[in-house]
Amino acid sequence: MDGWRTIIEPFRIHAVEPIRLTTRVERARAVEAAGYNLFNVHAEDVLIDLLTDSGTGAMSRDQWAAIQHGDESYAGSPSWYAFLESVQALFPFKHVIPTHQGRAAEKILFSVIGGPGKVIPNNTHFDTTRANVEATGAEAVDFVIAEGREPATVHPFKGNMDIDALDRLLAERAADVPVVFVTITNNSGGGQPVSLRNLRAVRAVCDRYGVPLFLDGCRFAENAWFIHEREEGQSGRSVIDIVRDFAALADGMTMSAKKDGLANIGGWLAMNDDALAEKCRTLLILTEGFVTYGGLAGRDLEAIAQGLREVVDEDYLRYRIRSTAYLGDALDAAGIPIVLPVGGHAVYIDARAMLAHIPPLEYPGQALAVALYVEGGIRGCEIGTVMFGRHPDGSETPAAMDLVRLAIPRRTYTQSHVDYVIEVVRAVGARAADLRGYRIASEPAALRHFTARFIPLV
Ligand code: F0G
């Protein structure tokens, strides 16, 4: 892009959605009524919604046009074949099983291969993945490299798996490990990529012990772009070829098309193993739908088929990764502690470092997320002790990190929206010492971050 500093979004805006402007007083009232849980706030009361990059992106003209081709036949719809062709062009697994979103694919897979006594390693399980593993009685273990647990340590592939830790587990318990998972990019660890070289090493360990390797592919295109940019010998290769290398190293995958499918809903489960596929399809029919639509309408399948063609466009990926880095670099320059280097889909503020006076069990991430909302109407997401601190046995311990994630929806906000976010975060940073922690007033037995209610400490 000829070295200009201003980010050119590689699209023009074709339809607009209004953003409702609110005052500080209105927002303070809204968050109190929500029990200080931002999942509980009305989206209309949010100015810039960075809660998630999942399903919140803008679809393209060509995706909306594809939706008009949606064929709602129960079995064998042409929309199913369009979806299948698009998925297999990138991930040529023998069996592709459509699901309504990523967690449905996880639920089906782990219901078949999980269970008490089993253990599933991953670089870092995302919350729904961990919950779906644990719901079967299996154990979920995270083996990201040490650098991946240190917010301030710079490493080009902080999502990489710790190969020695994986090897040790498999040497002891290979018979209890039905699958090894690698999440690309590593969401819970900061949206950090996994290198091709690391995935090859994981594959070699899996082969040694005869254990299959699956990808959690939610942000596969962003991961491939980082490889294209950072990994030795990869800069001359196309993103599509890098994605296909990933697919060739794996035996299957789960996917949320709400991320790098550029769609508002959808996902899939894919694999090469015939017997496993048959068991998964049986469960699919019980809970999701027939094997050629899963939980989706024909029009959703069309939107994903087109989204998968757009997401590997290199102009799009360059803009995407650069605009996330633009936010992160500005916060870093302003002295706000963030996970470095900046990940693909989000900037993660290190709330534990920024609010060092609030102990982890008073939820510094929650305190920061609420402050960003009240100050400027920005909705981020705590990824820390609220999300991960409560264990199946009822005990509570601090999570590895207390982060606030500012996730960037795809193709949705402009550089001036991001400039506003930078201004608000800086303002909150300037009065960080005044912020106080929270205690939990009520919480459910699992996945408490979605529905817990909080009380501010004074
Ligand atoms: N795996 C990863 C790495 C994810 O980030 C998500 C969702 C899922 C699986 C589940 O997919 O939402 O389609 O059921 N992450 C969203 C987020 C919710 O905000 O990061 P899903």
Short mmCIF file of C-alpha atoms and ligand atoms in Angstrom, two decimals, residues 51-54 100-104 106 124 126-129 183-188 216 218-219 254-259 266 345 383 405 407, ligand 1:
data_model
loop_
_atom_site.label_atom_id
_atom_site.label_comp_id
_atom_site.label_asym_id
_atom_site.label_seq_id
_atom_site.Cartn_x
_atom_site.Cartn_y
_atom_site.Cartn_z
CA LEU A 51 -17.71 -7.66 23.01
CA THR A 52 -16.92 -10.17 20.30
CA ASP A 53 -15.85 -10.58 16.70
CA SER A 54 -18.22 -13.53 16.43
CA HIS A 100 -25.36 -23.91 13.63
CA GLN A 101 -22.12 -22.62 15.23
CA GLY A 102 -18.77 -23.79 16.54
CA ARG A 103 -19.91 -25.01 19.94
CA ALA A 104 -22.46 -27.35 18.33
CA GLU A 106 -17.67 -29.25 19.80
CA THR A 124 -5.59 -23.10 25.02
CA PHE A 126 -11.70 -21.47 24.47
CA ASP A 127 -14.42 -21.27 27.15
CA THR A 128 -17.09 -23.20 25.21
CA THR A 129 -14.54 -25.80 24.14
CA THR A 183 -6.68 -23.56 18.23
CA ILE A 184 -5.81 -21.13 15.43
CA THR A 185 -5.46 -18.37 16.34
CA ASN A 186 -5.22 -18.93 20.10
CA ASN A 187 -8.16 -16.81 21.24
CA SER A 188 -7.96 -17.15 25.03
CA ASP A 216 -10.19 -25.38 16.12
CA CYS A 218 -12.24 -20.27 13.91
CA ARG A 219 -9.63 -17.71 12.81
CA THR A 254 -14.24 -27.73 14.40
CA MET A 255 -15.18 -24.35 13.02
CA SER A 256 -17.26 -21.32 13.86
CA ALA A 257 -18.13 -19.61 10.56
CA LYS A 258 -19.09 -16.56 12.67
CA LYS A 259 -15.41 -15.62 12.66
CA GLY A 266 -22.83 -21.16 11.15
CA HIS A 345 -8.95 -10.24 15.99
CA ILE A 383 -11.22 -12.86 29.88
CA ARG A 405 -10.55 -8.15 25.24
CA ALA A 407 -12.56 -7.70 19.81
N1 F0G B 1 -13.42 -21.80 19.52
C1 F0G B 1 -12.91 -20.56 19.60
C2 F0G B 1 -11.42 -20.38 19.55
C3 F0G B 1 -13.76 -19.47 19.73
O1 F0G B 1 -13.24 -18.24 19.78
C4 F0G B 1 -15.16 -19.69 19.77
C5 F0G B 1 -16.08 -18.58 19.95
C6 F0G B 1 -15.65 -20.99 19.67
C7 F0G B 1 -14.74 -22.03 19.53
C8 F0G B 1 -17.12 -21.30 19.69
O2 F0G B 1 -17.74 -20.89 18.50
O3 F0G B 1 -19.34 -19.09 19.24
O4 F0G B 1 -19.62 -20.27 17.05
O5 F0G B 1 -20.09 -21.45 19.16
N2 F0G B 1 -15.70 -17.46 20.31
C9 F0G B 1 -16.52 -16.28 20.45
C10 F0G B 1 -15.69 -15.18 21.02
C11 F0G B 1 -17.83 -16.48 21.13
O6 F0G B 1 -16.28 -14.15 21.41
O7 F0G B 1 -14.46 -15.30 21.08
P1 F0G B 1 -19.28 -20.39 18.50
#
